[in-house]
Coordinates of C-alpha atoms and ligand atoms in Angstrom, one line a residue:
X1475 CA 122.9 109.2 -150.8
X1476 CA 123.1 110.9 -154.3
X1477 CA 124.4 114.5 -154.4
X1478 CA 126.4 116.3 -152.6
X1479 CA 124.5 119.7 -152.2
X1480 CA 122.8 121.5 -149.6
X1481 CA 120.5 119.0 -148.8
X1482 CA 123.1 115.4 -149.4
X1483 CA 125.8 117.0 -147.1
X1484 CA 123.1 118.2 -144.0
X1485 CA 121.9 114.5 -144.6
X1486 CA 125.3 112.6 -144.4
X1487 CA 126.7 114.3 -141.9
X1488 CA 123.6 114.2 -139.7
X1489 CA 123.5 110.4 -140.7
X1490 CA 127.1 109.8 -139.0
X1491 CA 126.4 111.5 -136.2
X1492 CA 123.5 109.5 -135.3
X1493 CA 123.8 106.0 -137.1
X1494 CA 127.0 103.9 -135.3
X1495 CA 128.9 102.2 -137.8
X1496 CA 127.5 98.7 -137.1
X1497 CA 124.0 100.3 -137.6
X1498 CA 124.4 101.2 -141.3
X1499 CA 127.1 101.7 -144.2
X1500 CA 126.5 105.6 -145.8
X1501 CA 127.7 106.2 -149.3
X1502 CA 127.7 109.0 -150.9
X1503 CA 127.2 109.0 -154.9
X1504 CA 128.7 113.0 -156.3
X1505 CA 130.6 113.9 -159.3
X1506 CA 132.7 117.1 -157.1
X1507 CA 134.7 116.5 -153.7
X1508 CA 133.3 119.5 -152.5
X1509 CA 129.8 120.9 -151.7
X1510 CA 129.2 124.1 -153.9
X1511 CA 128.0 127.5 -151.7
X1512 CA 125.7 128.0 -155.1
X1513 CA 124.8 131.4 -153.7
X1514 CA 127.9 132.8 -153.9
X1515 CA 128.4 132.1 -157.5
X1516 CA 128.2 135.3 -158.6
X1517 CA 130.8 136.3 -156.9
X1518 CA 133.2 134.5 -158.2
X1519 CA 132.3 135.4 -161.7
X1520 CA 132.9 139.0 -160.5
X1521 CA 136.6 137.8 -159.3
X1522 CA 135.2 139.0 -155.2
X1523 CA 135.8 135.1 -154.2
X1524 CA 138.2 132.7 -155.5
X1525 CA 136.5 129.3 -157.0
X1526 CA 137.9 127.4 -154.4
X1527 CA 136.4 129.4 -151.7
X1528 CA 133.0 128.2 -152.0
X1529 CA 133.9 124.8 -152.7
X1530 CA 133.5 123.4 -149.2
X1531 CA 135.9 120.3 -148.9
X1532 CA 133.9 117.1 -148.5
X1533 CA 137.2 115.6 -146.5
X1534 CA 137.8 118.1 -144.5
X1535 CA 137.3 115.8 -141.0
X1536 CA 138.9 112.6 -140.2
X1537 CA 135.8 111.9 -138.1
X1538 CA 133.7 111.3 -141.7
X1539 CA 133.2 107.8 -142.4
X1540 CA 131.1 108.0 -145.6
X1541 CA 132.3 105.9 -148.9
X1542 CA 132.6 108.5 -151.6
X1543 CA 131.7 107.4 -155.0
X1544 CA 133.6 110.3 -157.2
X1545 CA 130.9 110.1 -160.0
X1546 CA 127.3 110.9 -160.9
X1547 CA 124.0 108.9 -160.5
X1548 CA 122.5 108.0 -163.9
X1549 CA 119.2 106.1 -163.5
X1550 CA 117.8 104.4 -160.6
X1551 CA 115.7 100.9 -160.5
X1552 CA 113.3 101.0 -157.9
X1553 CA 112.1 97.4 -157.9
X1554 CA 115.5 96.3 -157.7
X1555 CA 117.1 99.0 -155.7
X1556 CA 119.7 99.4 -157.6
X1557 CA 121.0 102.6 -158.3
X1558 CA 123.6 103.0 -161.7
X1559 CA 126.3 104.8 -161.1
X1560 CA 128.9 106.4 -164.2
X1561 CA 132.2 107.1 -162.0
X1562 CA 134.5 110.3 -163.3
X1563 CA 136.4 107.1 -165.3
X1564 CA 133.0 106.6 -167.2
X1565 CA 133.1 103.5 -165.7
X1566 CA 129.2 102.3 -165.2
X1567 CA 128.5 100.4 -161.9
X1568 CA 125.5 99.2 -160.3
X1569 CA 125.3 100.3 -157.1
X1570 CA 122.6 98.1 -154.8
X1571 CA 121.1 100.1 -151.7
X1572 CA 118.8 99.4 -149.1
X1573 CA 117.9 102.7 -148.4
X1574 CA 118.2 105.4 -150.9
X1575 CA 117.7 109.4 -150.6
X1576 CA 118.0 111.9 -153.7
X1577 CA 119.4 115.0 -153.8
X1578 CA 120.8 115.4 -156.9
X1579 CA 119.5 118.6 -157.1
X1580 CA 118.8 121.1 -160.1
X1581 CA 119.6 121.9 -163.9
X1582 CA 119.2 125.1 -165.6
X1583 CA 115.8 125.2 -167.4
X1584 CA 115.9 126.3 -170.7
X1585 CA 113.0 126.7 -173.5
X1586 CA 113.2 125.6 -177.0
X1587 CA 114.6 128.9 -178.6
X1588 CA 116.5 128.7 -181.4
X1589 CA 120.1 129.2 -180.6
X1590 CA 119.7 128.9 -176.9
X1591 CA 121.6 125.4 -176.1
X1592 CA 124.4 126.6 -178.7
X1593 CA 125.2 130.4 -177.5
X1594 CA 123.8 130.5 -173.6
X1595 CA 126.2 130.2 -170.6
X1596 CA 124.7 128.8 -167.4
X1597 CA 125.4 130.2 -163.9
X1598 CA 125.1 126.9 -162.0
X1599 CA 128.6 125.1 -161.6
X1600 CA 131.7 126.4 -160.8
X1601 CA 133.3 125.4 -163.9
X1602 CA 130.5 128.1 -165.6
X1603 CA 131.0 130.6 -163.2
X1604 CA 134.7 130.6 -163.3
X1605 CA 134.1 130.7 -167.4
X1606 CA 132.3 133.6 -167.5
X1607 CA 134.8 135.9 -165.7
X1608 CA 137.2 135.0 -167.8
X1609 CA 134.7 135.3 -171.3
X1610 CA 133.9 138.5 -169.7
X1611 CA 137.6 139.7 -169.2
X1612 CA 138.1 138.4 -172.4
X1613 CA 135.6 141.0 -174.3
X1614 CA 137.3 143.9 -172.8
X1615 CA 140.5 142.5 -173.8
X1616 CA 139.3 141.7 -177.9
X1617 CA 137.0 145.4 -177.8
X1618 CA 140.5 146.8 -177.0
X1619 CA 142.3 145.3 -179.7
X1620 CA 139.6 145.5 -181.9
X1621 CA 139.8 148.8 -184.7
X1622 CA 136.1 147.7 -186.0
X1623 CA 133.6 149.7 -183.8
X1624 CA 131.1 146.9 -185.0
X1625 CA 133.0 144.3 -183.3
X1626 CA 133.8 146.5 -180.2
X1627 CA 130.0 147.2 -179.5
X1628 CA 129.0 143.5 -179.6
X1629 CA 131.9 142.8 -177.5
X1630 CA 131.1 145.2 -175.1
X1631 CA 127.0 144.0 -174.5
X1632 CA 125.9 141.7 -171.8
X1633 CA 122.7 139.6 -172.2
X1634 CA 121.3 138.2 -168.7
X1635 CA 118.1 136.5 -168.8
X1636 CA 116.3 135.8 -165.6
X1637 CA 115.0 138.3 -162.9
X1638 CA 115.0 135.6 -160.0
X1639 CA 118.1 136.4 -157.6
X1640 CA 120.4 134.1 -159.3
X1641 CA 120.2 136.4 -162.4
X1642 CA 119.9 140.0 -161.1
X1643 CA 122.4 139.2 -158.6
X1644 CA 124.7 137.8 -161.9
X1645 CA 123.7 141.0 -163.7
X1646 CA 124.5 143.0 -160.9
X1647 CA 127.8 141.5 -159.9
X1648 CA 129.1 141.6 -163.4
X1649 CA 128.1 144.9 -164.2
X1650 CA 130.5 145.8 -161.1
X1651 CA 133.6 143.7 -163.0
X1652 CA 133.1 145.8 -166.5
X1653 CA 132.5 149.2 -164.3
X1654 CA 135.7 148.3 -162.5
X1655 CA 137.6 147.0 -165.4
X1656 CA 137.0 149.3 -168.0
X1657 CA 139.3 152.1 -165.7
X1658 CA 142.3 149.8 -167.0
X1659 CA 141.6 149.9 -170.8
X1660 CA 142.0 153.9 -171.6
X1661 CA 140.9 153.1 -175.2
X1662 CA 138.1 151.9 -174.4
X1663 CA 134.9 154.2 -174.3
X1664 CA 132.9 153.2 -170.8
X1665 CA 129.3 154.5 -172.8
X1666 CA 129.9 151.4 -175.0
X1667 CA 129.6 149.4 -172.1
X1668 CA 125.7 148.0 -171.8
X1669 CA 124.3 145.2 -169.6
X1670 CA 121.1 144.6 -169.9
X1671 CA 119.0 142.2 -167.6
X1672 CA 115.8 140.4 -169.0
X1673 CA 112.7 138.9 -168.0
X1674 CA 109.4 137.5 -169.4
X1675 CA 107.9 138.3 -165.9
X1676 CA 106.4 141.6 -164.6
X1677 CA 108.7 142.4 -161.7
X1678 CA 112.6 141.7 -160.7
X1679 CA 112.1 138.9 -158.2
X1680 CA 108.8 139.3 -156.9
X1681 CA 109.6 136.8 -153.8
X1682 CA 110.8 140.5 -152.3
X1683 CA 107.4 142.6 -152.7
X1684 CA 106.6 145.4 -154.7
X1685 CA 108.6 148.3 -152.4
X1686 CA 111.9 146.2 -151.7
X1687 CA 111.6 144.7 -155.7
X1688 CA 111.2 148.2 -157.1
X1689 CA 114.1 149.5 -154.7
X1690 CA 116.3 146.9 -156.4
X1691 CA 115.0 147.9 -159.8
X1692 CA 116.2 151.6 -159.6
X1693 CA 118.8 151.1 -158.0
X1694 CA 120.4 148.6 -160.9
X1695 CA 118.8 151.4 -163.5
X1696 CA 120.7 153.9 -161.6
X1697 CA 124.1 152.0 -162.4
X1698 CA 123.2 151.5 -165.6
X1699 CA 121.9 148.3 -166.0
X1700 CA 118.8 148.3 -169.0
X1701 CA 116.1 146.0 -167.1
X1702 CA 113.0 144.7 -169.7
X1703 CA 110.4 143.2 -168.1
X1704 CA 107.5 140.8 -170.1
X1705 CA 110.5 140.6 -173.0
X1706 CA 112.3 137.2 -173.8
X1707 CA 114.8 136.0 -176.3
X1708 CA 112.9 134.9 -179.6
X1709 CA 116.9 133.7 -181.0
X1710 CA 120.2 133.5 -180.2
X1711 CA 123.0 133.5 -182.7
X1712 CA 127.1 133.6 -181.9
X1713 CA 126.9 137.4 -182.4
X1714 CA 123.3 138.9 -181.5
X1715 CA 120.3 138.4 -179.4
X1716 CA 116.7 139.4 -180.8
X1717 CA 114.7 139.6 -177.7
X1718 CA 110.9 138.9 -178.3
X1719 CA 110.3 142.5 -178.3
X1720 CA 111.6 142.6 -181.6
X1721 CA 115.2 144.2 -180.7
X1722 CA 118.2 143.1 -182.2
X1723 CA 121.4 143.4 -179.5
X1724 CA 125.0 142.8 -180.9
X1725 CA 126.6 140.5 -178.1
X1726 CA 128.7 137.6 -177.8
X1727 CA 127.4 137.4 -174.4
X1728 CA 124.1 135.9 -173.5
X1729 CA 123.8 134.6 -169.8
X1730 CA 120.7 132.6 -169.3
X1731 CA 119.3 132.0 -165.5
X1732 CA 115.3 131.5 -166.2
X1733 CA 114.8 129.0 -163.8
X1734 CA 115.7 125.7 -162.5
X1735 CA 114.5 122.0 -163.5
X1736 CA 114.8 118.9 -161.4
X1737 CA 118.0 116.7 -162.9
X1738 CA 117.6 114.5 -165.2
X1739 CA 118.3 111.8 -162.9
X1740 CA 114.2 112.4 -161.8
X1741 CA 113.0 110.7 -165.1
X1742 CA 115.2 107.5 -164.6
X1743 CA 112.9 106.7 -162.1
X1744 CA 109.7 106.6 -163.9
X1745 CA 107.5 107.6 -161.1
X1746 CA 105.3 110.6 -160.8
X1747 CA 106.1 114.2 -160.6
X1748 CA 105.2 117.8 -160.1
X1749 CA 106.8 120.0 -162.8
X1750 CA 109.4 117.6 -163.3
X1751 CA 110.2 117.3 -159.3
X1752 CA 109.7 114.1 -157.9
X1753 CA 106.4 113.4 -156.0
X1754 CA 106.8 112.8 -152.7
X1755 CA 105.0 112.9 -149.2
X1756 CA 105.6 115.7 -146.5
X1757 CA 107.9 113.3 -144.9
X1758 CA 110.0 113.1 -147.9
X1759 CA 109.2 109.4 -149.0
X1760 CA 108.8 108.1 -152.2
X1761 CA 104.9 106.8 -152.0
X1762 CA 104.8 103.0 -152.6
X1763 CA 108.4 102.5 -152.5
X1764 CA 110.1 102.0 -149.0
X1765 CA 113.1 103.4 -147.8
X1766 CA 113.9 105.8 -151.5
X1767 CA 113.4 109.4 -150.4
X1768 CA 113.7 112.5 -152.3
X1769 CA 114.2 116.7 -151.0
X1770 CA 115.6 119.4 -152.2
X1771 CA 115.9 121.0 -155.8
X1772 CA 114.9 117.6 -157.3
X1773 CA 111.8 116.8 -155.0
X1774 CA 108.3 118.6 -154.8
X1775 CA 108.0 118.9 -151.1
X1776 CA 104.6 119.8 -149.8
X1777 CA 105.2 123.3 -148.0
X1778 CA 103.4 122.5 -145.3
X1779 CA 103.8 126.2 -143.2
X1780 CA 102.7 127.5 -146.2
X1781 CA 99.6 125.5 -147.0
X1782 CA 98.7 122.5 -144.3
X1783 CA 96.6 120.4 -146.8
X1784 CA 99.9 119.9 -149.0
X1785 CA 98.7 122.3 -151.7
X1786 CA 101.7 124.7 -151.7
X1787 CA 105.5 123.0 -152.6
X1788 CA 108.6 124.1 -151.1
X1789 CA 110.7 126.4 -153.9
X1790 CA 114.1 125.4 -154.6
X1791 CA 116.4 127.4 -152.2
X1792 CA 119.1 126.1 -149.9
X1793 CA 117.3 127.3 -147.2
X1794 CA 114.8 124.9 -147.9
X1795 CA 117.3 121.9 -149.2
X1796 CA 119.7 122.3 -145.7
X1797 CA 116.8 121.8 -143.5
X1798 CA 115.6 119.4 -145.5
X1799 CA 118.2 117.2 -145.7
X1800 CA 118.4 117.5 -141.9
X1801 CA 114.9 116.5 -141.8
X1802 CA 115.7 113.2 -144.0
X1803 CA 118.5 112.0 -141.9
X1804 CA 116.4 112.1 -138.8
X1805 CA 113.2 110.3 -140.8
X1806 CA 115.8 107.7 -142.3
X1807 CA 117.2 106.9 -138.6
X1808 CA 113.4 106.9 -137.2
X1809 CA 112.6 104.1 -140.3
X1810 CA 115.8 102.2 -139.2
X1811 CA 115.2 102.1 -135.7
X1812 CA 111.3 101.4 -136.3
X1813 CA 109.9 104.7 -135.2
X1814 CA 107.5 106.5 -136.8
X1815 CA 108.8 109.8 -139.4
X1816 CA 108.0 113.1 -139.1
X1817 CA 106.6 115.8 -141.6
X1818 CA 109.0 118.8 -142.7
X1819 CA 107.3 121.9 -141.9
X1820 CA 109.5 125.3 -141.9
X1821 CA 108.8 129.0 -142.4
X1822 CA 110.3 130.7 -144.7
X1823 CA 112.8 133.5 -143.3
X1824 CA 113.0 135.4 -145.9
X1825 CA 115.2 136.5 -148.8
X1826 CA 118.8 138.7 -149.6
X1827 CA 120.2 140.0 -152.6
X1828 CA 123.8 140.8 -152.9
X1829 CA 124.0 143.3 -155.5
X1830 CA 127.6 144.0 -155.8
X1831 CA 129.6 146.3 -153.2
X1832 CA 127.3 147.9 -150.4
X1833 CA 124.4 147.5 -152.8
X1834 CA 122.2 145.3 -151.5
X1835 CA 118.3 144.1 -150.6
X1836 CA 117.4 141.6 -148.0
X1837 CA 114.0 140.4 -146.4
X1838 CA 114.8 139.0 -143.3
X1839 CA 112.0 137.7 -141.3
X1840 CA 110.0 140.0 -142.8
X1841 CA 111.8 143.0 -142.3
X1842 CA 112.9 145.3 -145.6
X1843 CA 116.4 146.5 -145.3
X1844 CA 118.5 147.8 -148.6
X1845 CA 122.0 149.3 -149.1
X1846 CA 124.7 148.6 -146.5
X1847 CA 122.4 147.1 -143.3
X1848 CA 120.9 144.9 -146.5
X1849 CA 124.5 144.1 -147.7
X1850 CA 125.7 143.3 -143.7
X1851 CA 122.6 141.0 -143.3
X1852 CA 123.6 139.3 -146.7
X1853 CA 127.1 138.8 -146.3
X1854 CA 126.6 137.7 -142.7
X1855 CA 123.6 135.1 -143.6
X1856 CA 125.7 133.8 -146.1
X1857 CA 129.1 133.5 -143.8
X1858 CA 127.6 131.8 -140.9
X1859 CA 125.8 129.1 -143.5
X1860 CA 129.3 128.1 -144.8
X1861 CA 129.9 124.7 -143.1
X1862 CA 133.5 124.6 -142.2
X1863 CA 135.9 127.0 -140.6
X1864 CA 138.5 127.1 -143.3
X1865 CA 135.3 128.2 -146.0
X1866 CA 134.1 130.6 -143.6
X1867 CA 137.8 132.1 -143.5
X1868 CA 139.0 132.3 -146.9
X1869 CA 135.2 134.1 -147.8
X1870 CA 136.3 136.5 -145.6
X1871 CA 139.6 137.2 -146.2
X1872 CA 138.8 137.0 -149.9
X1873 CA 135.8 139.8 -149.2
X1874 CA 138.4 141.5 -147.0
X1875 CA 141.0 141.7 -149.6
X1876 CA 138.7 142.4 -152.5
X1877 CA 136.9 145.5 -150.6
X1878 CA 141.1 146.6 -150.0
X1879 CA 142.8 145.8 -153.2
X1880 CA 140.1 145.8 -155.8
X1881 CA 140.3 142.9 -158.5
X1882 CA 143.3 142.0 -161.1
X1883 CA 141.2 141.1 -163.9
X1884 CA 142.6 138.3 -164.5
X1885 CA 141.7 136.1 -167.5
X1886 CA 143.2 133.0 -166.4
X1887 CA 142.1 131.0 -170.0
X1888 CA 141.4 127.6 -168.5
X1889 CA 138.9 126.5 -170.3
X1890 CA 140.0 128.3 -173.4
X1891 CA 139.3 127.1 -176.8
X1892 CA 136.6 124.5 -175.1
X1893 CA 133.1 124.3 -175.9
X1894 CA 131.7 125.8 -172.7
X1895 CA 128.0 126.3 -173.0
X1896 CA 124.9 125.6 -171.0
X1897 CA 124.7 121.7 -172.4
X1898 CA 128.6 121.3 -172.1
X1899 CA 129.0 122.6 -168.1
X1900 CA 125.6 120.6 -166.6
X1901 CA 126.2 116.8 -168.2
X1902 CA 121.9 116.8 -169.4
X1903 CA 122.9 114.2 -171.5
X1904 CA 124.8 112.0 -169.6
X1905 CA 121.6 110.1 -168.0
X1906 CA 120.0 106.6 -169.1
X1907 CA 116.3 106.2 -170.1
X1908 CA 113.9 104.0 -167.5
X1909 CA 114.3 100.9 -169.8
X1910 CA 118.4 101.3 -170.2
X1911 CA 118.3 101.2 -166.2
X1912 CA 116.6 98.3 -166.3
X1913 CA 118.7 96.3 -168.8
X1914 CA 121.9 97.5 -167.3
X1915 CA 120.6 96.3 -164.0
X1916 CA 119.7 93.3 -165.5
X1917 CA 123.0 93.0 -167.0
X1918 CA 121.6 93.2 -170.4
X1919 CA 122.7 96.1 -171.1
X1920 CA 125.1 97.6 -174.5
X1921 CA 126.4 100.6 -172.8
X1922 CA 129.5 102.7 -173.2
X1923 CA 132.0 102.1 -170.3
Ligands
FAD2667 C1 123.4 131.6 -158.7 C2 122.5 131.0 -157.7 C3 122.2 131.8 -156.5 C4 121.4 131.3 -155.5 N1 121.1 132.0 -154.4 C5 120.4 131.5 -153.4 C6 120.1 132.2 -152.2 O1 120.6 133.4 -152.1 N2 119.4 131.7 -151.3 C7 118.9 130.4 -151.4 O2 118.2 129.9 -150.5 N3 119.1 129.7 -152.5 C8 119.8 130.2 -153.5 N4 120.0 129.5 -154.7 C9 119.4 128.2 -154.8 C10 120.1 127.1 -154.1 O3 121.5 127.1 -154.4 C11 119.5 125.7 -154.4 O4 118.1 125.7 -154.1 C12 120.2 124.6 -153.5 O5 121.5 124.5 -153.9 C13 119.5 123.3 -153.7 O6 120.1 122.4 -152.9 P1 120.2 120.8 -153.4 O7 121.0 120.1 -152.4 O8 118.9 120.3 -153.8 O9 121.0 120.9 -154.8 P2 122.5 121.4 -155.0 O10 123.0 122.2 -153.9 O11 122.6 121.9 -156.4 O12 123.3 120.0 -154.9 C14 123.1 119.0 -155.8 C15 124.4 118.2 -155.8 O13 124.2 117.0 -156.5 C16 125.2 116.8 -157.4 N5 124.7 116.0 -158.6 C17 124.0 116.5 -159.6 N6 123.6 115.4 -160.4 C18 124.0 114.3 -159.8 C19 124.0 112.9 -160.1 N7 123.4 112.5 -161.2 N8 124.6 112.1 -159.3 C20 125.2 112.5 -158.1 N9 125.3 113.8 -157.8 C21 124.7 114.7 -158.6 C22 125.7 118.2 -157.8 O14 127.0 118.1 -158.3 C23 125.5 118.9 -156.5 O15 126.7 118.7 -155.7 C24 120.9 130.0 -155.7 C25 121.2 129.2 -156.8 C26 122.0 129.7 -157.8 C27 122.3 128.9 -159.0

């Protein structure tokens, strides 16, 4: 198993409840002892949740009997099912399977704008989240200090690109932390204070519909956030953005959530895919290559409930990826034990947006709520999805306490000093081509251990 996300956790732990241990070995290839709760991110860039209280232990039950391998998957080779493995040591192993499923999930997508890779944070680890807040805490902190109102204007923009949930709800919750904040630093002016929220599309997250997405929309305005729509970045440097619309904004602050990519770990592979996701059938198989299968983030899985000839593909939520990897578990077993698999079909049930507070949108099942029934839905979808007991009670006591006692602002400065951009937080680089997998499977290989 690679990954230990949404869909690789559903699938181990479905896997040792159903497989005895004479029937098969599991191991489990992933870089973090903990599955990440990635929707709450934002929330702990806002300082609502602690970082450790969406990382859901991996070890939390005596009754798991999965091998953990603490390191990441770099390059797979099919025909000899071998899968190469670069441990947290850098330490390159080849791993052999007989049976292999991929989740390794996503990587932030970015675009070839100059700048981009050298001045953009991501918002997809905890490392990056747990960055910002402090980067964040850290402008209000240097705008204070600062007697140059040039300097204290760019410190006091915010640059969010991305009108999917990830960003708005980024946007949203930050804007919340500066609104917050700023009561602490008398000197500083709150009117200096801009966010602004980006977006080459039409529409804030148009998954929602036009009413519900337009709700959201004026709402945000109504707090303050500046939302352009059809407008992009054209550059980045270390102290302005020009957006494609030909404004210039002073900020040392650009946070870029456009989209998702399948990781790199996909290309190893050098089979066939859809946008970068691997190819595979409605029943989550690899064609022409027995017992590899693929879901989540990293896979194109025909959405069957949407479109029954296969013509529609699941999007990348963890709705999708937990089902899925439920799904996987049961097909592996049914392959094991010589039954026949079974396609993944499931409906969507819908969508919510935590915009801070009681601010809030949600879809579910159809039905448009906003503000606080929106927020309740949220908060309690999110909750009940948390997989163990102990995440499910420091979330709430965390929410409890923030909604009580308000936030510290804290800049804790742990990663202070360190390059922490988009490249620097998500390891792109770390993967080997198709013929370096081969050679180093082959033993052939010249690699850095
Ligand atoms: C800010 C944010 C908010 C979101 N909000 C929502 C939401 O409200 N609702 C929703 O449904 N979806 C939401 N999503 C999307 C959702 O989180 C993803 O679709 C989901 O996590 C995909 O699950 P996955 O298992 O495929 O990947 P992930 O959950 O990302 O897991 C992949 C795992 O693989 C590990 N990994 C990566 N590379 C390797 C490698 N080479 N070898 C081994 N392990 C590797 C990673 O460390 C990670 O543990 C949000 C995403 C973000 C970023």
């Amino acid at each position: 198993m690679v990954g230990a996300g949404f869909a690789g956790v559903e699938c181990v732990r479905r896997l040792e409840r159903q497989l005895s241990p004479d029937e098969a070995d599991v191991t489990l290839v992933t870089p973090f002892s903990y599955q990440l709760y990635l929707p709450l991110l934002p929330q702990v860039a806002s300082g609502v949740l602690t970082p450790q209280s969406i990382a859901v232990s991996l070890r939390r039950s005596s009754r798991y009997r999965t091998r953990i391998i603490p390191g990441g998957a770099i390059g797979v080779d099919l025909k000899a099912k071998v899968c190469v493995v670069r441990t947290i040591t850098d330490k390159i192993v080849n791993e052999p399977y007989d049976y292999i499923v991929l989740a390794p999930g996503s990587v932030t997508r970015t675009f070839d704008i100059p700048g981009l890779t050298d001045h953009a944070f991501g918002m997809k680890t905890l490392a990056e989240a747990a960055y910002i807040r402090d980067h964040v805490i850290a402008q209000l902190d240097l705008a204070d200090a600062s007697e140059d109102p040039a300097e204290r204007e760019s410190r006091l923009q915010f640059v969010v690109v991305g009108g999917g949930y990830a960003g708005t709800e980024t946007a949203a919750c930050l804007q919340r932390l500066t609104h917050a904040a700023v009561q602490r630093y008398p000197r500083l002016d709150p009117g200096l204070i801009k966010w602004h929220l980006i977006d080459i599309a039409p529409k804030l997250m148009p998954e929602l519909g036009d009413k519900l997405g337009r709700a959201a929309q004026e709402r945000l305005r109504q707090r303050g956030i500046e939302i352009s729509l059809g407008v992009s970045i054209a550059k980045a440097g270390p102290e302005e953005v020009t957006f494609t619309d030909g404004r210039v904004v002073p900020t040392r602050t650009l946070i870029w959530t456009a989209g998702v990519v399948a990781s790199p770990l996909i290309a190893t592979l050098d089979a066939e895919t859809v946008k970068g996701r691997l190819a595979v059938t409605a029943d989550m198989c690899l064609p022409g290559h027995d017992g590899v299968f693929a879901l989540g983030d990293s896979a194109a899985v025909p959405d069957l409930a949407k479109d029954p000839d296969g013509g529609a593909v699941c999007p990348p939520t963890a709705q999708h990826a937990m089902r899925q990897g439920r799904h996987v578990a049961d097909n592996v077993v049914a392959t094991l034990r010589g039954r026949s698999m079974r396609p993944y079909v499931h409906k969507d049930l819908g969508l919510v947006v935590d915009l801070g507070g009681t601010d809030a949108v949600s879809k579910p099942l159809g039905v448009e709520l906003r503000g606080l029934p929106a927020q309740v839905v949220a908060r309690g979808y999110h909750w009940s999805a948390l997989r163990t007991g102990v995440a499910k009670t420091r979330v709430m006591t965390n929410w409890l306490l923030n909604s009580v006692a308000g936030d510290d602002f804290v800049r804790t400065g742990f990663q202070a000093r360190k390059p922490a951009k988009l490249r620097d937080f998500e390891y792109t680089d770390a993967y080997l081509t198709p013929d370096q997998v081969r050679e180093q499977v082959a033993g052939t290989a010249r690699l850095e251990q």
